[in-house]
mmCIF file of C-alpha atoms in Angstrom:
data_model
loop_
_atom_site.group_PDB
_atom_site.id
_atom_site.type_symbol
_atom_site.label_atom_id
_atom_site.label_comp_id
_atom_site.label_asym_id
_atom_site.label_seq_id
_atom_site.Cartn_x
_atom_site.Cartn_y
_atom_site.Cartn_z
ATOM 1 C CA VAL A 3 -4.219 -7.844 23.741
ATOM 2 C CA LEU A 4 -6.748 -5.118 24.384
ATOM 3 C CA PRO A 5 -10.142 -5.951 25.896
ATOM 4 C CA ALA A 6 -13.343 -5.091 24.112
ATOM 5 C CA ALA A 7 -14.617 -1.547 24.549
ATOM 6 C CA ARG A 8 -18.232 -0.513 24.743
ATOM 7 C CA PRO A 9 -19.513 0.194 21.214
ATOM 8 C CA ILE A 10 -20.126 3.708 19.967
ATOM 9 C CA PRO A 11 -23.573 3.624 18.349
ATOM 10 C CA ALA A 12 -23.782 4.857 14.788
ATOM 11 C CA VAL A 13 -26.327 7.406 13.691
ATOM 12 C CA ALA A 14 -29.158 5.529 11.987
ATOM 13 C CA ALA A 15 -30.918 8.482 10.392
ATOM 14 C CA MET A 16 -29.213 7.941 7.059
ATOM 15 C CA THR A 17 -27.248 4.719 7.291
ATOM 16 C CA GLY A 18 -29.693 2.393 8.998
ATOM 17 C CA GLY A 19 -33.389 1.887 9.347
ATOM 18 C CA THR A 20 -34.061 0.367 5.916
ATOM 19 C CA GLN A 21 -33.931 -3.287 5.048
ATOM 20 C CA GLU A 22 -31.906 -2.581 1.908
ATOM 21 C CA LEU A 23 -29.189 -0.683 3.730
ATOM 22 C CA GLU A 24 -28.982 -3.197 6.530
ATOM 23 C CA ALA A 25 -28.649 -6.003 3.992
ATOM 24 C CA PHE A 26 -25.916 -4.030 2.279
ATOM 25 C CA ARG A 27 -24.142 -3.508 5.594
ATOM 26 C CA ARG A 28 -24.203 -7.245 6.247
ATOM 27 C CA GLU A 29 -22.804 -7.883 2.762
ATOM 28 C CA VAL A 30 -19.919 -5.475 3.385
ATOM 29 C CA ARG A 31 -19.171 -7.035 6.774
ATOM 30 C CA ALA A 32 -19.162 -10.536 5.305
ATOM 31 C CA PHE A 33 -16.756 -9.480 2.562
ATOM 32 C CA LEU A 34 -14.418 -7.786 5.032
ATOM 33 C CA ALA A 35 -14.455 -10.814 7.317
ATOM 34 C CA GLU A 36 -13.392 -13.041 4.416
ATOM 35 C CA ALA A 37 -11.046 -10.789 2.425
ATOM 36 C CA LEU A 38 -9.227 -8.762 5.099
ATOM 37 C CA ALA A 39 -6.282 -10.669 6.542
ATOM 38 C CA PRO A 40 -6.302 -10.589 10.378
ATOM 39 C CA GLU A 41 -2.641 -9.596 10.518
ATOM 40 C CA VAL A 42 -3.310 -6.619 8.233
ATOM 41 C CA ALA A 43 -6.262 -5.469 10.332
ATOM 42 C CA ALA A 44 -4.185 -5.866 13.500
ATOM 43 C CA ALA A 45 -1.382 -3.753 12.022
ATOM 44 C CA VAL A 46 -3.837 -1.033 10.991
ATOM 45 C CA GLU A 47 -5.524 -0.926 14.390
ATOM 46 C CA ALA A 48 -2.131 -0.820 16.103
ATOM 47 C CA GLY A 49 -1.170 2.162 13.952
ATOM 48 C CA ARG A 50 1.670 0.422 12.122
ATOM 49 C CA ALA A 51 2.567 1.581 8.616
ATOM 50 C CA LEU A 52 1.887 -0.814 5.751
ATOM 51 C CA GLY A 53 4.155 -0.929 2.715
ATOM 52 C CA LYS A 54 3.220 -0.229 -0.865
ATOM 53 C CA GLU A 55 2.655 -3.858 -1.821
ATOM 54 C CA ALA A 56 0.377 -4.521 1.151
ATOM 55 C CA LEU A 57 -1.756 -1.516 0.241
ATOM 56 C CA LEU A 58 -1.891 -2.511 -3.426
ATOM 57 C CA ASP A 59 -2.862 -6.056 -2.435
ATOM 58 C CA TRP A 60 -5.887 -4.673 -0.582
ATOM 59 C CA HIS A 61 -6.605 -2.406 -3.574
ATOM 60 C CA ARG A 62 -6.679 -5.415 -5.885
ATOM 61 C CA ARG A 63 -8.981 -7.359 -3.566
ATOM 62 C CA LEU A 64 -11.455 -4.491 -3.600
ATOM 63 C CA HIS A 65 -11.083 -4.175 -7.369
ATOM 64 C CA ALA A 66 -11.845 -7.869 -7.856
ATOM 65 C CA GLN A 67 -15.009 -7.333 -5.790
ATOM 66 C CA GLY A 68 -15.908 -4.266 -7.873
ATOM 67 C CA TRP A 69 -15.729 -2.005 -4.818
ATOM 68 C CA VAL A 70 -12.486 -0.085 -5.234
ATOM 69 C CA ALA A 71 -13.997 3.191 -6.504
ATOM 70 C CA PRO A 72 -17.302 3.917 -4.747
ATOM 71 C CA GLY A 73 -17.159 7.560 -5.813
ATOM 72 C CA TRP A 74 -16.936 6.840 -9.549
ATOM 73 C CA PRO A 75 -19.971 6.423 -11.819
ATOM 74 C CA ARG A 76 -20.851 2.864 -12.741
ATOM 75 C CA GLU A 77 -20.071 3.381 -16.441
ATOM 76 C CA GLU A 78 -16.473 4.267 -15.551
ATOM 77 C CA GLY A 79 -15.934 1.290 -13.263
ATOM 78 C CA GLY A 80 -17.558 2.618 -10.101
ATOM 79 C CA THR A 81 -20.132 0.913 -7.929
ATOM 80 C CA GLY A 82 -23.273 2.887 -8.671
ATOM 81 C CA TRP A 83 -23.938 3.048 -4.931
ATOM 82 C CA SER A 84 -26.120 5.661 -3.292
ATOM 83 C CA GLU A 85 -24.474 8.200 -1.002
ATOM 84 C CA ALA A 86 -25.823 6.285 1.991
ATOM 85 C CA GLN A 87 -24.247 3.054 0.726
ATOM 86 C CA LYS A 88 -20.905 4.792 0.259
ATOM 87 C CA TYR A 89 -21.090 6.047 3.811
ATOM 88 C CA VAL A 90 -21.913 2.579 5.161
ATOM 89 C CA PHE A 91 -19.038 1.070 3.191
ATOM 90 C CA GLU A 92 -16.490 3.590 4.481
ATOM 91 C CA GLU A 93 -17.764 3.180 8.029
ATOM 92 C CA GLU A 94 -17.581 -0.609 7.956
ATOM 93 C CA CYS A 95 -14.093 -0.567 6.418
ATOM 94 C CA ALA A 96 -12.891 1.735 9.182
ATOM 95 C CA LEU A 97 -14.503 -0.316 11.946
ATOM 96 C CA ALA A 98 -12.920 -3.482 10.513
ATOM 97 C CA SER A 99 -9.496 -1.732 10.509
ATOM 98 C CA ALA A 100 -9.153 -2.090 6.747
ATOM 99 C CA PRO A 101 -6.179 -0.181 5.279
ATOM 100 C CA LEU A 102 -6.676 3.211 3.719
ATOM 101 C CA LEU A 103 -5.899 2.871 0.019
ATOM 102 C CA ILE A 104 -3.246 4.980 -1.709
ATOM 103 C CA PRO A 105 -5.691 7.809 -2.275
ATOM 104 C CA MET A 106 -4.831 10.282 -5.005
ATOM 105 C CA GLY A 107 -5.686 8.243 -8.086
ATOM 106 C CA LEU A 108 -9.060 7.119 -6.773
ATOM 107 C CA THR A 109 -10.231 10.250 -4.955
ATOM 108 C CA ILE A 110 -8.743 13.142 -6.955
ATOM 109 C CA VAL A 111 -7.337 12.093 -10.340
ATOM 110 C CA GLY A 112 -10.100 9.696 -11.375
ATOM 111 C CA PRO A 113 -13.006 12.068 -10.642
ATOM 112 C CA LEU A 114 -11.111 14.932 -12.308
ATOM 113 C CA LEU A 115 -10.512 12.948 -15.493
ATOM 114 C CA ILE A 116 -14.078 11.660 -15.542
ATOM 115 C CA ALA A 117 -15.349 15.232 -15.378
ATOM 116 C CA PHE A 118 -12.801 17.060 -17.525
ATOM 117 C CA GLY A 119 -10.370 14.619 -19.162
ATOM 118 C CA SER A 120 -10.142 13.806 -22.859
ATOM 119 C CA ALA A 121 -11.331 10.484 -24.212
ATOM 120 C CA GLU A 122 -7.707 9.359 -24.605
ATOM 121 C CA GLN A 123 -6.812 10.384 -21.050
ATOM 122 C CA LYS A 124 -9.742 8.410 -19.689
ATOM 123 C CA ARG A 125 -8.881 5.363 -21.804
ATOM 124 C CA ARG A 126 -5.233 5.506 -20.786
ATOM 125 C CA HIS A 127 -5.521 6.141 -17.065
ATOM 126 C CA LEU A 128 -8.890 5.185 -15.587
ATOM 127 C CA PRO A 129 -8.598 1.385 -16.040
ATOM 128 C CA ALA A 130 -5.020 1.462 -14.733
ATOM 129 C CA ILE A 131 -6.044 3.438 -11.630
ATOM 130 C CA LEU A 132 -8.894 1.013 -10.954
ATOM 131 C CA ALA A 133 -6.651 -2.028 -11.315
ATOM 132 C CA GLY A 134 -3.935 -0.605 -9.067
ATOM 133 C CA GLU A 135 -1.485 -0.525 -11.957
ATOM 134 C CA GLU A 136 -0.841 3.233 -11.624
ATOM 135 C CA VAL A 137 -0.026 5.036 -8.385
ATOM 136 C CA TRP A 138 -0.553 8.798 -8.373
ATOM 137 C CA CYS A 139 0.575 11.745 -6.298
ATOM 138 C CA GLN A 140 -0.629 15.339 -6.451
ATOM 139 C CA GLY A 141 1.785 18.208 -7.089
ATOM 140 C CA PHE A 142 -0.031 21.077 -5.384
ATOM 141 C CA SER A 143 1.822 22.684 -2.453
ATOM 142 C CA GLU A 144 5.127 24.490 -2.933
ATOM 143 C CA PRO A 145 7.746 25.841 -0.510
ATOM 144 C CA GLU A 146 6.179 29.314 -0.783
ATOM 145 C CA ALA A 147 2.635 28.307 -1.807
ATOM 146 C CA GLY A 148 1.022 25.921 0.645
ATOM 147 C CA SER A 149 -2.572 26.757 1.447
ATOM 148 C CA ASP A 150 -2.439 29.716 -0.943
ATOM 149 C CA LEU A 151 -2.286 27.623 -4.092
ATOM 150 C CA ALA A 152 -2.982 30.685 -6.230
ATOM 151 C CA SER A 153 0.572 31.837 -5.398
ATOM 152 C CA LEU A 154 2.272 28.785 -6.883
ATOM 153 C CA ARG A 155 5.414 29.441 -8.947
ATOM 154 C CA CYS A 156 6.105 26.119 -10.666
ATOM 155 C CA ARG A 157 5.911 27.167 -14.313
ATOM 156 C CA ALA A 158 4.945 25.384 -17.503
ATOM 157 C CA VAL A 159 5.947 27.127 -20.752
ATOM 158 C CA ARG A 160 4.519 25.932 -24.060
ATOM 159 C CA ASP A 161 7.188 24.785 -26.510
ATOM 160 C CA GLY A 162 5.692 23.272 -29.656
ATOM 161 C CA ASP A 163 3.731 20.158 -28.732
ATOM 162 C CA ASP A 164 5.114 20.131 -25.176
ATOM 163 C CA TYR A 165 5.101 22.111 -21.970
ATOM 164 C CA VAL A 166 8.466 22.625 -20.274
ATOM 165 C CA VAL A 167 8.038 22.496 -16.492
ATOM 166 C CA GLU A 168 10.407 24.182 -14.005
ATOM 167 C CA GLY A 169 9.948 24.305 -10.236
ATOM 168 C CA SER A 170 9.284 22.095 -7.246
ATOM 169 C CA LYS A 171 6.456 20.745 -5.111
ATOM 170 C CA ILE A 172 6.608 19.920 -1.427
ATOM 171 C CA TRP A 173 4.826 17.667 1.086
ATOM 172 C CA THR A 174 3.988 15.401 -1.839
ATOM 173 C CA THR A 175 2.478 12.304 -0.275
ATOM 174 C CA GLN A 176 3.858 8.993 -1.586
ATOM 175 C CA ALA A 177 5.642 10.575 -4.536
ATOM 176 C CA HIS A 178 8.382 7.961 -4.081
ATOM 177 C CA TRP A 179 5.801 5.258 -4.883
ATOM 178 C CA SER A 180 4.094 7.105 -7.710
ATOM 179 C CA ASP A 181 4.034 6.466 -11.439
ATOM 180 C CA TRP A 182 2.254 9.741 -12.284
ATOM 181 C CA CYS A 183 1.747 13.191 -10.798
ATOM 182 C CA LEU A 184 -1.293 15.437 -11.092
ATOM 183 C CA LEU A 185 0.553 18.749 -11.384
ATOM 184 C CA LEU A 186 -0.637 22.318 -10.960
ATOM 185 C CA ALA A 187 1.598 24.683 -12.917
ATOM 186 C CA ARG A 188 1.497 28.378 -13.738
ATOM 187 C CA THR A 189 1.068 29.055 -17.439
ATOM 188 C CA SER A 190 0.142 32.747 -17.236
ATOM 189 C CA SER A 191 0.837 35.694 -14.923
ATOM 190 C CA GLU A 192 -1.838 37.939 -16.408
ATOM 191 C CA GLY A 193 -5.061 38.821 -14.593
ATOM 192 C CA ARG A 194 -6.019 37.196 -11.309
ATOM 193 C CA LYS A 195 -3.522 34.641 -10.028
ATOM 194 C CA GLN A 196 -6.145 31.899 -10.072
ATOM 195 C CA GLN A 197 -6.687 32.360 -13.808
ATOM 196 C CA GLY A 198 -3.184 31.335 -14.851
ATOM 197 C CA ILE A 199 -3.051 27.768 -13.511
ATOM 198 C CA THR A 200 -3.046 24.660 -15.698
ATOM 199 C CA ILE A 201 -3.359 20.975 -14.775
ATOM 200 C CA LEU A 202 -0.844 18.566 -16.315
ATOM 201 C CA LEU A 203 -0.446 14.797 -16.052
ATOM 202 C CA VAL A 204 3.273 14.168 -15.527
ATOM 203 C CA ASP A 205 4.953 10.790 -15.929
ATOM 204 C CA MET A 206 7.244 10.472 -12.880
ATOM 205 C CA LYS A 207 9.790 8.640 -15.034
ATOM 206 C CA SER A 208 10.234 11.718 -17.238
ATOM 207 C CA PRO A 209 13.808 13.061 -17.487
ATOM 208 C CA GLY A 210 14.283 15.899 -15.034
ATOM 209 C CA VAL A 211 11.912 14.615 -12.322
ATOM 210 C CA SER A 212 13.601 13.894 -9.007
ATOM 211 C CA VAL A 213 12.215 13.050 -5.568
ATOM 212 C CA ARG A 214 13.774 13.991 -2.216
ATOM 213 C CA PRO A 215 12.431 12.229 0.904
ATOM 214 C CA LEU A 216 11.055 14.372 3.727
ATOM 215 C CA PRO A 217 10.873 12.108 6.801
ATOM 216 C CA SER A 218 8.078 13.242 9.090
ATOM 217 C CA LEU A 219 8.194 13.770 12.834
ATOM 218 C CA ASP A 220 7.438 10.101 13.490
ATOM 219 C CA GLY A 221 10.548 9.135 11.492
ATOM 220 C CA LEU A 222 8.648 7.478 8.633
ATOM 221 C CA HIS A 223 8.891 8.329 4.944
ATOM 222 C CA VAL A 224 5.530 9.387 3.531
ATOM 223 C CA LEU A 225 6.200 12.949 2.337
ATOM 224 C CA ASN A 226 8.576 14.219 -0.333
ATOM 225 C CA GLN A 227 9.794 17.229 -2.258
ATOM 226 C CA VAL A 228 9.581 16.764 -6.031
ATOM 227 C CA TYR A 229 11.786 18.763 -8.424
ATOM 228 C CA PHE A 230 11.017 19.452 -12.080
ATOM 229 C CA ASP A 231 14.116 20.443 -14.040
ATOM 230 C CA CYS A 232 13.179 21.251 -17.664
ATOM 231 C CA VAL A 233 10.662 18.411 -17.692
ATOM 232 C CA ARG A 234 8.890 18.074 -21.030
ATOM 233 C CA VAL A 235 5.208 17.180 -20.773
ATOM 234 C CA PRO A 236 3.215 16.575 -23.971
ATOM 235 C CA ALA A 237 0.376 19.052 -24.405
ATOM 236 C CA ALA A 238 -1.914 16.041 -24.850
ATOM 237 C CA GLN A 239 -1.402 15.433 -21.121
ATOM 238 C CA ARG A 240 -3.009 18.746 -20.207
ATOM 239 C CA VAL A 241 -6.404 18.349 -18.531
ATOM 240 C CA GLY A 242 -8.991 20.728 -19.928
ATOM 241 C CA ALA A 243 -8.082 24.140 -21.276
ATOM 242 C CA GLU A 244 -4.916 26.052 -20.518
ATOM 243 C CA ASN A 245 -5.280 28.422 -17.531
ATOM 244 C CA ASP A 246 -8.521 26.708 -16.451
ATOM 245 C CA GLY A 247 -7.042 24.523 -13.728
ATOM 246 C CA TRP A 248 -8.354 26.515 -10.770
ATOM 247 C CA ARG A 249 -11.987 26.064 -11.776
ATOM 248 C CA MET A 250 -11.540 22.320 -12.271
ATOM 249 C CA LEU A 251 -9.604 21.942 -9.035
ATOM 250 C CA LYS A 252 -12.391 23.541 -7.013
ATOM 251 C CA ALA A 253 -14.649 20.713 -8.163
ATOM 252 C CA THR A 254 -12.454 18.188 -6.308
ATOM 253 C CA ILE A 255 -11.131 19.986 -3.230
ATOM 254 C CA GLY A 256 -14.516 20.193 -1.525
ATOM 255 C CA HIS A 257 -14.930 16.440 -1.697
ATOM 256 C CA GLU A 258 -11.381 15.951 -0.377
ATOM 257 C CA ARG A 259 -12.237 18.037 2.666
ATOM 258 C CA VAL A 260 -15.302 15.905 3.322
ATOM 259 C CA LEU A 261 -13.129 12.775 3.112
ATOM 260 C CA VAL A 262 -10.697 14.266 5.641
ATOM 261 C CA ALA A 263 -13.543 14.359 8.213
ATOM 262 C CA ASP A 264 -13.301 10.522 8.182
ATOM 263 C CA VAL A 265 -15.912 9.710 10.823
ATOM 264 C CA GLY A 266 -15.433 5.953 10.545
ATOM 265 C CA ARG A 267 -11.688 6.173 11.077
ATOM 266 C CA THR A 268 -12.160 8.425 14.102
ATOM 267 C CA ARG A 269 -14.650 5.941 15.523
ATOM 268 C CA MET A 270 -12.053 3.186 15.107
ATOM 269 C CA LEU A 271 -9.428 5.310 16.911
ATOM 270 C CA LEU A 272 -11.866 6.133 19.700
ATOM 271 C CA ARG A 273 -12.803 2.473 20.038
ATOM 272 C CA ARG A 274 -9.107 1.652 20.366
ATOM 273 C CA LEU A 275 -8.752 4.343 23.026
ATOM 274 C CA GLY A 276 -11.625 2.753 24.939
ATOM 275 C CA ARG A 277 -9.807 -0.582 24.896
ATOM 276 C CA ILE A 278 -6.597 1.027 26.112
ATOM 277 C CA ALA A 279 -8.472 2.759 28.941
ATOM 278 C CA ALA A 280 -10.016 -0.567 29.948
ATOM 279 C CA ALA A 281 -6.563 -2.184 30.048
ATOM 280 C CA GLU A 282 -4.527 0.559 31.732
ATOM 281 C CA ARG A 283 -4.723 0.835 35.508
ATOM 282 C CA ARG A 284 -4.378 3.862 37.749
ATOM 283 C CA GLY A 285 -4.578 3.742 41.533
ATOM 284 C CA GLY A 286 -5.891 0.201 41.716
ATOM 285 C CA THR A 287 -8.622 0.593 39.098
ATOM 286 C CA THR A 288 -8.890 0.904 35.338
ATOM 287 C CA LEU A 289 -8.326 4.223 33.645
ATOM 288 C CA ALA A 290 -11.791 3.935 32.128
ATOM 289 C CA ALA A 291 -13.257 4.154 35.645
ATOM 290 C CA ASP A 292 -11.413 7.390 36.425
ATOM 291 C CA PRO A 293 -14.035 10.199 36.412
ATOM 292 C CA ARG A 294 -11.750 12.792 34.844
ATOM 293 C CA PHE A 295 -10.683 10.482 32.048
ATOM 294 C CA ALA A 296 -14.268 9.314 31.521
ATOM 295 C CA ALA A 297 -15.394 12.933 31.149
ATOM 296 C CA ARG A 298 -12.744 13.643 28.509
ATOM 297 C CA PHE A 299 -13.664 10.444 26.664
ATOM 298 C CA ALA A 300 -17.362 11.294 26.760
ATOM 299 C CA ARG A 301 -16.679 14.744 25.345
ATOM 300 C CA LEU A 302 -14.936 13.129 22.368
ATOM 301 C CA GLU A 303 -17.890 10.782 21.866
ATOM 302 C CA VAL A 304 -20.292 13.722 21.795
ATOM 303 C CA ARG A 305 -18.114 15.635 19.330
ATOM 304 C CA LEU A 306 -17.895 12.577 17.089
ATOM 305 C CA LYS A 307 -21.671 12.205 17.102
ATOM 306 C CA ALA A 308 -22.094 15.882 16.190
ATOM 307 C CA LEU A 309 -19.534 15.542 13.380
ATOM 308 C CA GLU A 310 -21.298 12.461 12.054
ATOM 309 C CA LEU A 311 -24.601 14.313 11.912
ATOM 310 C CA CYS A 312 -22.942 17.089 9.886
ATOM 311 C CA VAL A 313 -21.345 14.571 7.516
ATOM 312 C CA LEU A 314 -24.707 12.877 7.025
ATOM 313 C CA ARG A 315 -26.157 16.200 5.889
ATOM 314 C CA VAL A 316 -23.548 16.248 3.119
ATOM 315 C CA VAL A 317 -24.248 12.592 2.344
ATOM 316 C CA ASN A 318 -27.896 13.552 1.919
ATOM 317 C CA ASP A 319 -27.062 16.665 -0.155
ATOM 318 C CA PRO A 320 -23.666 16.274 -1.933
ATOM 319 C CA ALA A 321 -23.852 19.829 -3.284
ATOM 320 C CA LEU A 322 -22.934 20.987 0.224
ATOM 321 C CA ALA A 323 -19.435 19.531 -0.325
ATOM 322 C CA LEU A 324 -18.643 22.494 -2.558
ATOM 323 C CA ARG A 325 -19.857 25.077 -0.029
ATOM 324 C CA PRO A 326 -18.446 26.257 3.338
ATOM 325 C CA GLU A 327 -19.907 23.145 4.978
ATOM 326 C CA ALA A 328 -16.913 21.256 3.550
ATOM 327 C CA SER A 329 -14.547 23.611 5.387
ATOM 328 C CA MET A 330 -16.469 23.059 8.623
ATOM 329 C CA LEU A 331 -16.155 19.290 8.270
ATOM 330 C CA LYS A 332 -12.456 19.556 7.514
ATOM 331 C CA VAL A 333 -11.752 21.676 10.610
ATOM 332 C CA GLN A 334 -13.864 19.632 12.994
ATOM 333 C CA GLY A 335 -12.806 16.255 11.584
ATOM 334 C CA THR A 336 -9.070 16.836 11.737
ATOM 335 C CA GLU A 337 -9.126 18.546 15.127
ATOM 336 C CA LEU A 338 -11.215 15.730 16.584
ATOM 337 C CA GLN A 339 -8.767 13.102 15.352
ATOM 338 C CA GLN A 340 -5.929 15.113 16.874
ATOM 339 C CA GLU A 341 -7.759 15.254 20.205
ATOM 340 C CA VAL A 342 -8.333 11.490 20.149
ATOM 341 C CA SER A 343 -4.638 10.882 19.444
ATOM 342 C CA ARG A 344 -3.653 13.289 22.235
ATOM 343 C CA LEU A 345 -5.864 11.571 24.807
ATOM 344 C CA THR A 346 -4.588 8.159 23.683
ATOM 345 C CA SER A 347 -1.019 9.296 24.307
ATOM 346 C CA ASP A 348 -2.050 10.683 27.698
ATOM 347 C CA ALA A 349 -3.732 7.385 28.566
ATOM 348 C CA LEU A 350 -0.460 5.493 28.217
ATOM 349 C CA GLY A 351 1.485 7.739 30.569
ATOM 350 C CA PRO A 352 5.241 6.962 30.575
ATOM 351 C CA TYR A 353 4.777 4.058 28.152
ATOM 352 C CA ALA A 354 3.922 6.603 25.456
ATOM 353 C CA LEU A 355 7.440 8.072 25.623
ATOM 354 C CA PRO A 356 9.843 5.418 24.217
ATOM 355 C CA TYR A 357 10.501 5.694 20.476
ATOM 356 C CA ARG A 358 11.699 2.819 18.339
ATOM 357 C CA ARG A 359 11.219 3.317 14.628
ATOM 358 C CA GLU A 360 11.195 -0.417 13.964
ATOM 359 C CA ALA A 361 7.979 -0.747 15.966
ATOM 360 C CA LEU A 362 6.110 1.482 13.533
ATOM 361 C CA GLU A 363 6.314 -0.681 10.417
ATOM 362 C CA ALA A 364 4.113 -3.712 9.894
ATOM 363 C CA GLY A 365 6.161 -6.838 9.304
ATOM 364 C CA ALA A 366 9.453 -5.290 10.429
ATOM 365 C CA ALA A 367 11.739 -7.421 12.552
ATOM 366 C CA GLN A 368 11.432 -6.306 16.167
ATOM 367 C CA PRO A 369 14.823 -5.921 17.872
ATOM 368 C CA ALA A 370 15.502 -6.933 21.443
ATOM 369 C CA GLY A 371 13.821 -4.702 23.979
ATOM 370 C CA LEU A 372 10.589 -4.230 22.047
ATOM 371 C CA PRO A 373 7.961 -3.551 23.005
ATOM 372 C CA VAL A 374 8.619 -1.161 25.867
ATOM 373 C CA GLY A 375 5.487 -1.471 27.939
ATOM 374 C CA PRO A 376 2.284 -2.857 26.402
ATOM 375 C CA ASP A 377 2.576 -3.901 22.769
ATOM 376 C CA TYR A 378 -0.118 -1.363 21.813
ATOM 377 C CA ALA A 379 1.903 1.569 23.169
ATOM 378 C CA ALA A 380 4.724 1.794 20.633
ATOM 379 C CA THR A 381 2.866 3.582 17.828
ATOM 380 C CA VAL A 382 0.625 5.960 19.761
ATOM 381 C CA THR A 383 2.834 9.006 20.287
ATOM 382 C CA PRO A 384 4.512 8.830 16.855
ATOM 383 C CA PHE A 385 1.011 8.884 15.330
ATOM 384 C CA TYR A 386 0.114 11.858 17.518
ATOM 385 C CA PHE A 387 3.148 13.765 16.232
ATOM 386 C CA PHE A 388 2.554 12.806 12.598
ATOM 387 C CA TRP A 389 -1.134 13.643 12.716
ATOM 388 C CA ARG A 390 -0.424 17.233 13.674
ATOM 389 C CA LYS A 391 -0.142 17.712 9.909
ATOM 390 C CA ALA A 392 -3.828 16.894 9.398
ATOM 391 C CA SER A 393 -4.866 20.456 10.180
ATOM 392 C CA ILE A 394 -2.589 21.633 7.356
ATOM 393 C CA SER A 395 -3.543 19.069 4.704
ATOM 394 C CA ALA A 396 -6.249 19.994 2.153
ATOM 395 C CA GLY A 397 -5.926 23.671 3.141
ATOM 396 C CA THR A 398 -4.961 24.792 6.642
ATOM 397 C CA ASN A 399 -7.675 25.054 9.242
ATOM 398 C CA GLU A 400 -6.932 28.771 9.502
ATOM 399 C CA ILE A 401 -7.765 29.164 5.809
ATOM 400 C CA GLN A 402 -10.910 27.067 6.289
ATOM 401 C CA ARG A 403 -12.041 29.379 9.073
ATOM 402 C CA ASN A 404 -11.518 32.348 6.767
ATOM 403 C CA ILE A 405 -13.765 30.658 4.180
ATOM 404 C CA ILE A 406 -16.417 30.019 6.808
ATOM 405 C CA ALA A 407 -16.228 33.600 8.108
ATOM 406 C CA ARG A 408 -16.541 35.121 4.631
ATOM 407 C CA SER A 409 -19.595 32.993 3.917
ATOM 408 C CA LEU A 410 -21.277 34.116 7.131
ATOM 409 C CA LEU A 411 -20.315 37.773 7.062
ATOM 410 C CA SER A 412 -20.546 38.636 3.371
#
């Protein structure tokens, strides 16, 4: 069991300082204390992977409370919260070690359909996404079109009332759990590459859809390659106009990059690192008392505070999420989480080295010999390896730096 670490104070400029927000924060904390099972929170804080049913159970609890879709408008089943309330909610969930929900339906598909979907698409999918009855993945990246989505080759050819889709998508998160896929497909090769992309809603049970697991470096199955072999998709499942997908997609990607900054989750990871440092001993004293370690830890605290201030600017002015500020948050947020995971692995020394896949899954039977070292050590280095992918997700950090440079130099 890890000892308590010293708290990392939150920035109060936006999220505190008013009676209404503080009352809301207390309400969120009370709900989390009652609804979040201790064993689930312990698994999340330890870095163990939860299964589909555990994540959907937490989804349904939030849905019953009316809090599952803070980013949606109230008339579509959202909360009607202010941006400051959304920030407080995400922060408190992270600090309580609540699970991250299966994200694509709530954060990408729902907002896209609310903005651009037909009345039938909204009626069919939005209630099901809210209730946790539909799990979604996003078919964006391809083997030869990762960050450069404009180069995608997966094609959709109109045939009567259907599109016929041929191609594949890669690094598709949780496709093996998904009922539907938000697919980007090329419908035209004329003009600029961005002008020939169309968004389709693809039923994953359609004939011709197949999913190949892509185990990640930690040995777990989160990512997949999805193949589309003459898959027929009704034209009624096209979102918006043909060849207009790029414009609609840009309305969601900025917000995804802000989400990737994930200040609350980084604070939870840093808090966990503080507990590990207070428990681990070096040369007759705790690691936390080592000046070199303390300096590295303090640097991470300062970077987290600076990131939080930048995120709060976007909270105060959401239009910034569609400007280069979103790229800045994505770069700094993912690199900071990687640095926290690196220092956590360093803090464990030789106990960070053993690998047993069974130790990574919540609820899995632990074979003899586990844990090797402290029980909090087993998941640290596998998470470090897996989280190297964060600087690639939602557009590589190299691409984000190009966006930032063009905005400053043009």
